Coordinates of C-alpha atoms in Angstrom, one line a residue:
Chain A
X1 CA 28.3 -42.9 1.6
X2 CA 31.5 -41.7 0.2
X3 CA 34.4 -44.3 -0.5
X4 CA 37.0 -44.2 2.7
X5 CA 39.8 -43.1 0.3
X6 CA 38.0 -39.8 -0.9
X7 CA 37.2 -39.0 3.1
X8 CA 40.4 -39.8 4.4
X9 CA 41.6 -37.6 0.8
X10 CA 39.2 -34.9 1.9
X11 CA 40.7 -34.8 5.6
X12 CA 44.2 -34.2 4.9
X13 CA 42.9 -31.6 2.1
X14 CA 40.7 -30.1 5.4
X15 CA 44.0 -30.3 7.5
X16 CA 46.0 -28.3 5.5
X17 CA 43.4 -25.7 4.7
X18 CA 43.0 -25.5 8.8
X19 CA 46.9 -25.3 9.0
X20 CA 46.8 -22.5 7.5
X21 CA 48.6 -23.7 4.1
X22 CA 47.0 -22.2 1.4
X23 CA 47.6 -18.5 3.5
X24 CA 51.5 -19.4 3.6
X25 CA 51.5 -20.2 -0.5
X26 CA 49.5 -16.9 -0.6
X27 CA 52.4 -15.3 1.1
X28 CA 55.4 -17.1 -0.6
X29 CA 53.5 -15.9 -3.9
X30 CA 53.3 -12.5 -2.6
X31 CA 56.8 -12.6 -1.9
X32 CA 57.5 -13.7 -5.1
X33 CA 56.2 -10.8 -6.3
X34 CA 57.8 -8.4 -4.2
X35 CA 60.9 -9.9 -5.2
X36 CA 60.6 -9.8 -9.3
X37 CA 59.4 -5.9 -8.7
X38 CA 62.6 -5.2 -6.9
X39 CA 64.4 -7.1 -9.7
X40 CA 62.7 -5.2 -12.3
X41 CA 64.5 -2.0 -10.5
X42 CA 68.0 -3.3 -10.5
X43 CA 67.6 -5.0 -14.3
X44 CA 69.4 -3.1 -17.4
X45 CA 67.4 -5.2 -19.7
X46 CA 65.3 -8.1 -20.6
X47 CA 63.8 -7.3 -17.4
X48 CA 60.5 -9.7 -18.1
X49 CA 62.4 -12.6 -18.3
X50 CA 64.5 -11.9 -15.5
X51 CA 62.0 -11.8 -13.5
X52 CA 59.9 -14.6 -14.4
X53 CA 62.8 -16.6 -14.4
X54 CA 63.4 -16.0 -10.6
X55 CA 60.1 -15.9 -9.9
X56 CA 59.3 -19.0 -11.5
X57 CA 62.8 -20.9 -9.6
X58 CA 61.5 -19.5 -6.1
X59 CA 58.1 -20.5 -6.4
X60 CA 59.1 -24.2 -7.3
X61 CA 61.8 -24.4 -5.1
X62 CA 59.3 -23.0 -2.4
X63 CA 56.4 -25.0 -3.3
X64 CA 58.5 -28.2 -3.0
X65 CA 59.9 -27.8 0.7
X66 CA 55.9 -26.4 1.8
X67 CA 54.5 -30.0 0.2
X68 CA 57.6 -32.0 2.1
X69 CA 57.5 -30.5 5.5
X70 CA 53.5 -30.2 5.3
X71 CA 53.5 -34.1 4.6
X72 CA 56.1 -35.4 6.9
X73 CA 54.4 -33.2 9.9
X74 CA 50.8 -34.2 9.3
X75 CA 51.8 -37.9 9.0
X76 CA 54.0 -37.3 12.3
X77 CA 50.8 -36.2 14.0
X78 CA 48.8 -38.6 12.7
X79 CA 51.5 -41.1 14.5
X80 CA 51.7 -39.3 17.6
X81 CA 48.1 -38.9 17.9
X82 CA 47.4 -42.7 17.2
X83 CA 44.9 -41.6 14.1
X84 CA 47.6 -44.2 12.3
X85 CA 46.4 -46.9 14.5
X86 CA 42.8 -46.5 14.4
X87 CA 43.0 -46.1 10.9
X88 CA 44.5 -49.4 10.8
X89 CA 42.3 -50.8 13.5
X90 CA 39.0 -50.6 11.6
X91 CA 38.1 -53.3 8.4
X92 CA 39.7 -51.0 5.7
X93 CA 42.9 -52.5 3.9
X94 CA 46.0 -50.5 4.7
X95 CA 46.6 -49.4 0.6
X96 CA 43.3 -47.5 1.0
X97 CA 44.6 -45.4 3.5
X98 CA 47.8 -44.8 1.7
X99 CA 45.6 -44.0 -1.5
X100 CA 43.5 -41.7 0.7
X101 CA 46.4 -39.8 1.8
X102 CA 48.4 -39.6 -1.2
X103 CA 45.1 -39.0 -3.2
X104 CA 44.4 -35.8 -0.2
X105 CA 48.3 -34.7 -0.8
X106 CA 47.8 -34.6 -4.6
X107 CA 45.1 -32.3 -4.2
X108 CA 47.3 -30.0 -2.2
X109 CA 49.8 -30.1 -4.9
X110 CA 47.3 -28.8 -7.0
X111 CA 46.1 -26.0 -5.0
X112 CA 49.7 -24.9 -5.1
X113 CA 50.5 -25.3 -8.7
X114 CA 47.4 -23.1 -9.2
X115 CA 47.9 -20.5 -6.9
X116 CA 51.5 -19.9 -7.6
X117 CA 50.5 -19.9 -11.2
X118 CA 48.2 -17.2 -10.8
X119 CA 51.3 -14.6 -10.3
X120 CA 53.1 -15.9 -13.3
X121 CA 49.8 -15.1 -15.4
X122 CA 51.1 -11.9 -15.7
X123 CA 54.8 -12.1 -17.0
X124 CA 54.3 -15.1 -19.6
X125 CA 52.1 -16.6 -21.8
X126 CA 48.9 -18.4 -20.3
X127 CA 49.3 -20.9 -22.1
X128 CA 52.6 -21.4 -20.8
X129 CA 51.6 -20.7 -17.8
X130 CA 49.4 -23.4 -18.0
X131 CA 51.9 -26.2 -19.3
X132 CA 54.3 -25.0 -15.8
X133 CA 51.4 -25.2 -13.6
X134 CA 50.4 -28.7 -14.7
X135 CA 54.2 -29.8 -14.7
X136 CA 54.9 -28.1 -11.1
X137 CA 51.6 -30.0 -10.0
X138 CA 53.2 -33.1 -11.1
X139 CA 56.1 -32.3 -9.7
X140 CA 54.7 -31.7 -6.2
X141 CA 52.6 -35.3 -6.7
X142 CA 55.7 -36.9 -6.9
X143 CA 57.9 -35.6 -3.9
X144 CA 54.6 -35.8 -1.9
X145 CA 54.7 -39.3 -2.8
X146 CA 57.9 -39.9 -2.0
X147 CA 57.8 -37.7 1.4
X148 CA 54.8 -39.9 2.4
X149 CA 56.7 -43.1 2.1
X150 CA 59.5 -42.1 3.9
X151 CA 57.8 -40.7 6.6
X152 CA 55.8 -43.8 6.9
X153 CA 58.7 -46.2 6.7
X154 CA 61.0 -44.1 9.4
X155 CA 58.5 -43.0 11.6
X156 CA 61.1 -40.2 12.0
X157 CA 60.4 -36.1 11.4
X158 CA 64.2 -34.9 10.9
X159 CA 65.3 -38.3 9.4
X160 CA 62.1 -38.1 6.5
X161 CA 62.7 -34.6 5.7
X162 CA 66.4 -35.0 5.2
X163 CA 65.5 -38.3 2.7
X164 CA 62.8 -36.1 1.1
X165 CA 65.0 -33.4 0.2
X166 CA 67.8 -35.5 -0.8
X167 CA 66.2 -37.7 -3.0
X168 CA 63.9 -34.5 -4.2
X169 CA 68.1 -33.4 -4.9
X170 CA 68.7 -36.7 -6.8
X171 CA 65.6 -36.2 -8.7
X172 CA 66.6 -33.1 -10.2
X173 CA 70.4 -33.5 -10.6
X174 CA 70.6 -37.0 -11.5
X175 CA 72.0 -36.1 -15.1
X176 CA 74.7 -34.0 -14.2
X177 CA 75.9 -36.5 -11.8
X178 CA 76.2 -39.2 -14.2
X179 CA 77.9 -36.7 -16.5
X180 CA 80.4 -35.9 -13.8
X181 CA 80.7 -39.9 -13.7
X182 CA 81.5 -40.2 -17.4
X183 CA 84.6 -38.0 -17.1
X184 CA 87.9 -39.1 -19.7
X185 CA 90.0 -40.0 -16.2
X186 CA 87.2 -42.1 -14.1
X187 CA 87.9 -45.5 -15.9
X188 CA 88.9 -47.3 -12.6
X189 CA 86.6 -50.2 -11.1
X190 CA 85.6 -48.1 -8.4
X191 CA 84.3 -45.3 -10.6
X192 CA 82.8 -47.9 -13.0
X193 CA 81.1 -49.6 -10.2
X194 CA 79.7 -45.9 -9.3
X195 CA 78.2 -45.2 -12.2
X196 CA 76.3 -48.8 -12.5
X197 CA 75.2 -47.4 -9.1
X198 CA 74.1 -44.0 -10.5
X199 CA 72.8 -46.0 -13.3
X200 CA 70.1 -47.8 -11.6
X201 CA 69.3 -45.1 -9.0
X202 CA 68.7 -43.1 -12.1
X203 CA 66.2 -45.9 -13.0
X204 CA 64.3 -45.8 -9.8
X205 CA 63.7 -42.0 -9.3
X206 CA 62.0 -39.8 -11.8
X207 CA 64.0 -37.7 -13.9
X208 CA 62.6 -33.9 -13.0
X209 CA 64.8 -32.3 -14.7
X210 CA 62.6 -32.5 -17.8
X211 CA 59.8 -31.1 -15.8
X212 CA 59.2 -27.5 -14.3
X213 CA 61.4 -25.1 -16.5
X214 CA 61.8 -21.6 -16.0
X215 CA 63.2 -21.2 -19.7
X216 CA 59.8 -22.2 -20.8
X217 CA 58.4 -18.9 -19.2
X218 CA 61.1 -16.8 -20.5
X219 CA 60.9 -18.2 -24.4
X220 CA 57.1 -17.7 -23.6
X221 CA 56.6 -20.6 -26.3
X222 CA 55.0 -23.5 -25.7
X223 CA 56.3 -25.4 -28.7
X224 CA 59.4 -26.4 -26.8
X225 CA 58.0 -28.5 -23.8
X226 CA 57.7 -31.9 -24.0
X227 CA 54.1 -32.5 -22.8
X228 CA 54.0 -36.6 -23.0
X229 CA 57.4 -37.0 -21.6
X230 CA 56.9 -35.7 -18.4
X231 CA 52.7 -36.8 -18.4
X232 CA 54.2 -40.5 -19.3
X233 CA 57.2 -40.4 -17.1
X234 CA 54.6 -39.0 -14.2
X235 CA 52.5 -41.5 -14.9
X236 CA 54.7 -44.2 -14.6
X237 CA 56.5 -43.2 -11.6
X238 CA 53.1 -42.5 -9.7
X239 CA 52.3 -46.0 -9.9
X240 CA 55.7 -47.7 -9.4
X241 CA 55.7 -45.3 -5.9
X242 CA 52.2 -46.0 -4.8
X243 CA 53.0 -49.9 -5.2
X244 CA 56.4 -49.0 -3.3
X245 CA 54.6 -47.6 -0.6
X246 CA 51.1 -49.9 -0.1
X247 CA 53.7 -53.3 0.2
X248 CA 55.7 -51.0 3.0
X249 CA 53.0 -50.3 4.8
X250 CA 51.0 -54.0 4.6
X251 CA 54.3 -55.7 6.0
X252 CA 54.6 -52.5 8.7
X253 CA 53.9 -54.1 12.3
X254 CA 51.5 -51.4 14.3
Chain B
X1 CA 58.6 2.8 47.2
X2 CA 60.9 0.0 47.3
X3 CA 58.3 -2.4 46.3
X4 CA 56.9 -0.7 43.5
X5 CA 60.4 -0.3 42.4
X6 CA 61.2 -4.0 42.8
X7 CA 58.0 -4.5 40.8
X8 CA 58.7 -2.4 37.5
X9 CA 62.6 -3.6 37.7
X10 CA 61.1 -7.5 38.3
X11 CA 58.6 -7.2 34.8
X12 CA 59.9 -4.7 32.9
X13 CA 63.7 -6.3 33.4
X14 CA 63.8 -8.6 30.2
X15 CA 61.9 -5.8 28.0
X16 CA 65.0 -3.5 29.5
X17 CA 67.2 -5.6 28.3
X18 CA 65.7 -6.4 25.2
X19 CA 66.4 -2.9 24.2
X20 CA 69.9 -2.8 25.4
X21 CA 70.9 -5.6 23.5
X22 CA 69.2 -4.5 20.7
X23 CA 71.5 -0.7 21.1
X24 CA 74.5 -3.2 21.5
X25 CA 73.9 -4.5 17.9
X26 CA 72.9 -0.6 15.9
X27 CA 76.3 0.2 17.7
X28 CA 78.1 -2.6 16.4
X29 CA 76.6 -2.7 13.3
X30 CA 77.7 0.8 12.7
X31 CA 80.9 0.6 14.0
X32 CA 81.5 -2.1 11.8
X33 CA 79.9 -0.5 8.3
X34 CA 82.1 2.5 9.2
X35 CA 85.1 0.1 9.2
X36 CA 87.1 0.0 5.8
X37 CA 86.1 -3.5 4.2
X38 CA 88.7 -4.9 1.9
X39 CA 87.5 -5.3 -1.3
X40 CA 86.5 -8.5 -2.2
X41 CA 87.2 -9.7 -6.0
X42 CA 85.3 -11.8 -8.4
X43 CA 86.0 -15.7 -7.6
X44 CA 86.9 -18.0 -9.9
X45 CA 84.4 -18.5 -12.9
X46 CA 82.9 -21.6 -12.7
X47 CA 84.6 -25.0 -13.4
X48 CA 83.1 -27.4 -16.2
X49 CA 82.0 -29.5 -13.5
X50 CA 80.1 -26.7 -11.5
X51 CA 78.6 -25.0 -14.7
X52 CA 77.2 -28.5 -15.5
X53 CA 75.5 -29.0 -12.1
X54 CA 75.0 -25.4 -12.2
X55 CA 73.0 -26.1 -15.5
X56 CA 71.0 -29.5 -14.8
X57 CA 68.0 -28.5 -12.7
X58 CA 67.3 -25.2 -13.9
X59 CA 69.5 -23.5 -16.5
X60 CA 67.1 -20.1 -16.7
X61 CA 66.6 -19.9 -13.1
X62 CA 70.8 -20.2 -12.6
X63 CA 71.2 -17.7 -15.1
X64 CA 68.9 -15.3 -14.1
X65 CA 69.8 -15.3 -10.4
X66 CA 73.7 -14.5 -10.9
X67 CA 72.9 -11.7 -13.9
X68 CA 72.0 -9.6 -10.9
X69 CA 74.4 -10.8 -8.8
X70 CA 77.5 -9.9 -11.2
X71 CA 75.9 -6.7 -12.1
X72 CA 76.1 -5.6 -8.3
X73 CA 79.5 -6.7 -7.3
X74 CA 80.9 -3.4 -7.3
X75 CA 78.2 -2.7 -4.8
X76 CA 80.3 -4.0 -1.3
X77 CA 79.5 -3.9 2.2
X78 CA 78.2 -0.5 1.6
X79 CA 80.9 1.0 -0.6
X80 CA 81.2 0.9 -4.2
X81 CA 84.3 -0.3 -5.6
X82 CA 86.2 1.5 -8.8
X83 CA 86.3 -1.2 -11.8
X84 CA 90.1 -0.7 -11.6
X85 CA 90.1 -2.7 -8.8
X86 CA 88.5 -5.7 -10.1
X87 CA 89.9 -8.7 -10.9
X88 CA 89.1 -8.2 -15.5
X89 CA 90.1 -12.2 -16.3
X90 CA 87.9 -13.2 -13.7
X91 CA 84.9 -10.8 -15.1
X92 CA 85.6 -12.2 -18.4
X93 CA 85.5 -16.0 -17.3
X94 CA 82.3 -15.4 -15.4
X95 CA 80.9 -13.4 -18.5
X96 CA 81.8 -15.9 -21.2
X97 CA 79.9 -18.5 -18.7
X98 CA 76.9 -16.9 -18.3
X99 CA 76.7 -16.3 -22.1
X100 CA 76.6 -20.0 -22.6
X101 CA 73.8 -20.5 -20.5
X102 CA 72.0 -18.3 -22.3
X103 CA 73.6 -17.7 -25.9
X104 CA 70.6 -15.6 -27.2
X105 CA 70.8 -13.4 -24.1
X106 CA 71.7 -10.0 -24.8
X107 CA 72.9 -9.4 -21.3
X108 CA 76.5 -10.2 -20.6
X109 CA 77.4 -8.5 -24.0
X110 CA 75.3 -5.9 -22.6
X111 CA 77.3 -5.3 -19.2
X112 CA 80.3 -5.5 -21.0
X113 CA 79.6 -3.0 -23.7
X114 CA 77.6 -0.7 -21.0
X115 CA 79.1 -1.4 -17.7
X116 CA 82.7 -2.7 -17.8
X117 CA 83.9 -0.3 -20.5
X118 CA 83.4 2.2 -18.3
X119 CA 86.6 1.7 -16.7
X120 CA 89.5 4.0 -16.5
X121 CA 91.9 1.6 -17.6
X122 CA 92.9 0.8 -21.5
X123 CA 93.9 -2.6 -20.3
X124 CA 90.5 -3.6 -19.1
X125 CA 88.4 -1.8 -21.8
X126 CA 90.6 -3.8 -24.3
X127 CA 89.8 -7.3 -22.0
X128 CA 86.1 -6.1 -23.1
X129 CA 86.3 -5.0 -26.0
X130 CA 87.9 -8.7 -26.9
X131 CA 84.9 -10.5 -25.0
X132 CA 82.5 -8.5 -27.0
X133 CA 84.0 -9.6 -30.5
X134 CA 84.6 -12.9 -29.7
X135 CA 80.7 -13.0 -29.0
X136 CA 79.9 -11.1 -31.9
X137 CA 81.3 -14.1 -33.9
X138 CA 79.9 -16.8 -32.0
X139 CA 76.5 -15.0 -33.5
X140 CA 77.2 -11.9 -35.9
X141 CA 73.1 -11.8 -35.9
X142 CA 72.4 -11.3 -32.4
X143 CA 75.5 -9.5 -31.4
X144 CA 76.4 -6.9 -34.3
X145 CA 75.0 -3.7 -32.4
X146 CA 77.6 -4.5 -29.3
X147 CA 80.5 -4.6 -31.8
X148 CA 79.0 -1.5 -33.1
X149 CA 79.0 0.3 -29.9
X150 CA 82.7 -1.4 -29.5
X151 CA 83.6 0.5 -32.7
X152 CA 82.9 3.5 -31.1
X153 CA 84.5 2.5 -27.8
X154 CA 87.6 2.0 -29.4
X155 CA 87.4 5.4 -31.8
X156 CA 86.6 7.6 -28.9
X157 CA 87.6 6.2 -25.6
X158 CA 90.5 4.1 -26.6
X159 CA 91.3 6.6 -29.5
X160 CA 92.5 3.1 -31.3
X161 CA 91.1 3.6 -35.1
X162 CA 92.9 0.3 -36.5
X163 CA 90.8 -1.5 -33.8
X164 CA 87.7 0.2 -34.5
X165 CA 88.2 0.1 -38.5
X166 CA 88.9 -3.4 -37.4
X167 CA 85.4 -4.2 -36.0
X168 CA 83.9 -1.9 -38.4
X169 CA 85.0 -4.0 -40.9
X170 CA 83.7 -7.1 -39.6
X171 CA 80.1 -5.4 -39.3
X172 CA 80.5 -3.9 -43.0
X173 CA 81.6 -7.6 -44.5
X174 CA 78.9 -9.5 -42.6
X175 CA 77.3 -11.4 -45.5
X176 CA 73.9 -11.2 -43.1
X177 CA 70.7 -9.0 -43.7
X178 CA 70.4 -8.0 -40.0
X179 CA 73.2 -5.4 -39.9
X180 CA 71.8 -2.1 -41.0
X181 CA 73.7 0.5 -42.9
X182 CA 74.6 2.6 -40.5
X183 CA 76.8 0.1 -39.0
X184 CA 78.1 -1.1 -42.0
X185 CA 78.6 2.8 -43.3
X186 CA 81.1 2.9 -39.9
X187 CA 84.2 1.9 -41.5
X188 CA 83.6 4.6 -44.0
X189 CA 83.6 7.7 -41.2
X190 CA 86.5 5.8 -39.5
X191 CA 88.4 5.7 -42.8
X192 CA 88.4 9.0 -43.4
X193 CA 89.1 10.3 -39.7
X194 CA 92.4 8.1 -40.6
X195 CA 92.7 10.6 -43.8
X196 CA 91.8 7.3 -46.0
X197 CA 90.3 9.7 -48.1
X198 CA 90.9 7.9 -51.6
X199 CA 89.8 4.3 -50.0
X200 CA 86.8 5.6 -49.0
X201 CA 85.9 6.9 -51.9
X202 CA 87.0 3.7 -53.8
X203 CA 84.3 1.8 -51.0
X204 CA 81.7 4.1 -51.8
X205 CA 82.1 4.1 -55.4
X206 CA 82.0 0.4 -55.3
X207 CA 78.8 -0.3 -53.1
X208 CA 77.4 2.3 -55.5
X209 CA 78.5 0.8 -58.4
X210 CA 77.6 -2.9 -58.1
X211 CA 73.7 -1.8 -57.1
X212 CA 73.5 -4.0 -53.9
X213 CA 71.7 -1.1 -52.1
X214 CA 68.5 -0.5 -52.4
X215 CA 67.7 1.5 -50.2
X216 CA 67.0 5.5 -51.6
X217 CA 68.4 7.3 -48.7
X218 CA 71.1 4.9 -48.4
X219 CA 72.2 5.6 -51.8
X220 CA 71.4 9.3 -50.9
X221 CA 74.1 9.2 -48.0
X222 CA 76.8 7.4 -50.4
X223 CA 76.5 10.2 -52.8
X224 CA 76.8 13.1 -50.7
X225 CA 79.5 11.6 -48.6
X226 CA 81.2 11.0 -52.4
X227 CA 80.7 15.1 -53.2
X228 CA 81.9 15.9 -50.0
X229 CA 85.3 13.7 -50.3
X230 CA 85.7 14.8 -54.1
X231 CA 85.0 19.1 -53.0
X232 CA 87.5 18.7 -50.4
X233 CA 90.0 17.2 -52.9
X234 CA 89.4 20.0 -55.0

């Protein structure tokens, strides 16, 4: 009998394939493509980096709303169909279900760091390729991760998906906002308070702005990426946010 | 009759007016194209602050996605707009930007050179002109052909031969191994278009003298540039 986390993991996987997901990465991808052709035309030179560049930007900007909105609606479903209830109704602890769905969500994220991949084969190194694909995968784990617990802990579509994207936001330009803080005129208390507050946000969210790169595509070298940062940081993170959301949802009253 | 009538108007009524909104909008929509549009300028380049957000998430993506979009901003609302019109200091702040996002990127030097030379103003060629040099020494190695074509901008189009003896200079004293001799051989046609007939011969002489080139047809060219000068003395 397979474990209840892999068959809850395998559902989700089966209820994105039936939504029609993968068909909608398909098209973003072919999209994608259309658009670095047309660049090509308009380009004067260094026309292969241009338009791996942008490719590379839409796909991951792409890929990351597709993983939040897929994950806040099927959780929303799952609410308003009850499947949260009766999942919680039968003798399985609670951090099994979350595992099974985050382990299900994961998988997604992989399905779309390999498809999208697949266009980028031919504008960059495979290796490369490789390194971005594994790094957008991680990526994807970690806002589906944190999409899931927000969505579980509002119970609320609009109000999850506005959370998601703004913490997906933080995530990303977390750096530049602290360097905005560090200015020469922001010694006042208020702006030192901020920045202790930017400071230990900072501490709490992964920093993605060492992950998915489109400059590692243009240099086409692999020598550049920082492989163990962003494996360790992933690591790290993954558990911290799984622990997060398994003591949410065993002190949430069904 | 009247019922049939009633019939087609009753189902066919929001397809009929599907289309005549739809006829509403091509009308507007070419009224409006055929309207003169004012021509909108560059904005301001982007603060510190901005270029820094701008630059956290994903500095190759940012940089890739406004290339194009400064590249077509003559292109407006269906009309292209003369380069006379456009806002130079502005063009240069957003170049100079983009150059530090990218400073191995051939592509803002490019558009300068290329593009925004071909303007029918001194004023802005000479905005250029300064953008490309001040690149060219940020890194002489990567940017020596676009003060080479800048030499020849200012010979021909600017008919300014200090300036381009200038830059010709600059490429001809570059201690580096990049530059090739026919852009380091530049200040010697310029030279003597300026009639500095005996200097050039006194440059010639020189690199021929203290064996630094190697190179056979290099030495070939030297020599036969030095008959030429020394018949036409004659």
């Amino acid at each position: 009998m397979q474990h209840p986390v892999l068959t809850i993991a395998r559902f989700s996987l089966l209820e994105a394939v039936r939504g029609k997901i993968l068909w909608i990465m398909a098209a973003l991808l072919l999209f994608a493509v259309f658009l670095a052709f047309f660049i090509g035309q308009t380009t004067l030179t260094e026309t292969r980096e241009t338009q791996v560049a942008l490719m590379a930007g839409f796909l991951r900007l792409s890929s990351v709303l597709v993983i939040i909105f897929f994950v806040v609606s099927s959780i929303s479903r799952d609410f308003q169909d009850k499947s949260v209830e009766l999942l919680f109704s039968i003798s399985m602890p609670r951090y099994q279900v979350f595992l099974g769905k985050f382990f299900g969500f994961s998988l997604l994220a992989l399905s779309a760091a390999i498809i999208f991949s697949t266009g980028l084969v031919f504008y960059s190194d495979v290796s490369v390729v490789l390194f971005w694909a594994l790094s957008l995968w991680c990526e994807l784990t970690l806002v589906a991760l944190i999409s899931l617990i927000f969505i579980l802990s509002l119970e609320h579509v609009a109000m999850s998906l506005v959370a998601s994207i703004g913490a997906y936001a933080l995530m990303r330009f977390m750096p530049a906002i602290q360097s905005m803080g560090d200015g020469p005129f922001q010694d006042s208390l208020f702006n030192q308070l901020m920045n202790k507050m930017l400071d230990l946000i900072d501490l709490l969210l992964p920093r993605l702005d060492h992950f998915v790169q489109s400059s590692w595509l243009v240099k086409g070298s692999a020598a550049e990426i920082d492989v163990i940062y962003f494996l360790l940081e992933f690591v790290l993170f993954v558990c911290l946010f799984v622990l997060v959301g398994v003591i949410d949802l065993k002190r949430k009253a069904i | 009759m009247t019922k049939s009538f009633h019939q087609i108007r009753s189902s066919h009524l929001p397809l009929i007016l599907l289309i005549a909104v739809w006829l509403c909008v091509v009308i507007w929509r070419d009224s409006s194209m055929a309207q003169k549009v004012a021509v909108e300028n560059f904005p301001e380049p982007p603060s510190v602050t901005t270029q820094v957000i701008m630059q956290a998430s994903d500095v190759a993506f940012v940089y890739r996605f406004l290339l194009p979009w400064l590249q077509q901003f003559d292109v407006q609302s269906g009309q292209y707009v003369a380069y006379r019109n456009l806002d130079y200091t502005r063009l240069t702040g957003w170049l100079n930007s983009l150059q530090k996002m990218a400073p191995e990127s051939q592509y803002p030097t490019l558009m300068a050179t290329r593009i925004y030379t071909k303007v029918g103003d001194e004023q802005r060629i000479r905005q250029m002109l300064d953008f490309i040099y001040q690149q060219y020494q940020l890194n002489p190695e990567k940017k020596w052909r676009w003060l080479a074509e800048a030499a020849v901008i200012a010979r021909h189009r600017l008919k300014d031969l200090p300036l381009a003896l200038s830059y010709a200079q600059k490429l001809a004293n570059e201690p580096s191994n990049v530059i090739p001799y026919w852009a380091r051989d530049m200040q010697l046609t310029i030279l003597e278009d300026m009639g500095e007939f005996e200097q050039v011969k006194l440059l010639v002489g020189g690199l021929l003298a203290n064996k630094a080139i190697t190179d056979d047809n290099e030495i070939r060219f030297l020599n036969l540039l030095l008959e030429r000068l020394q018949k036409n003395n004659n």
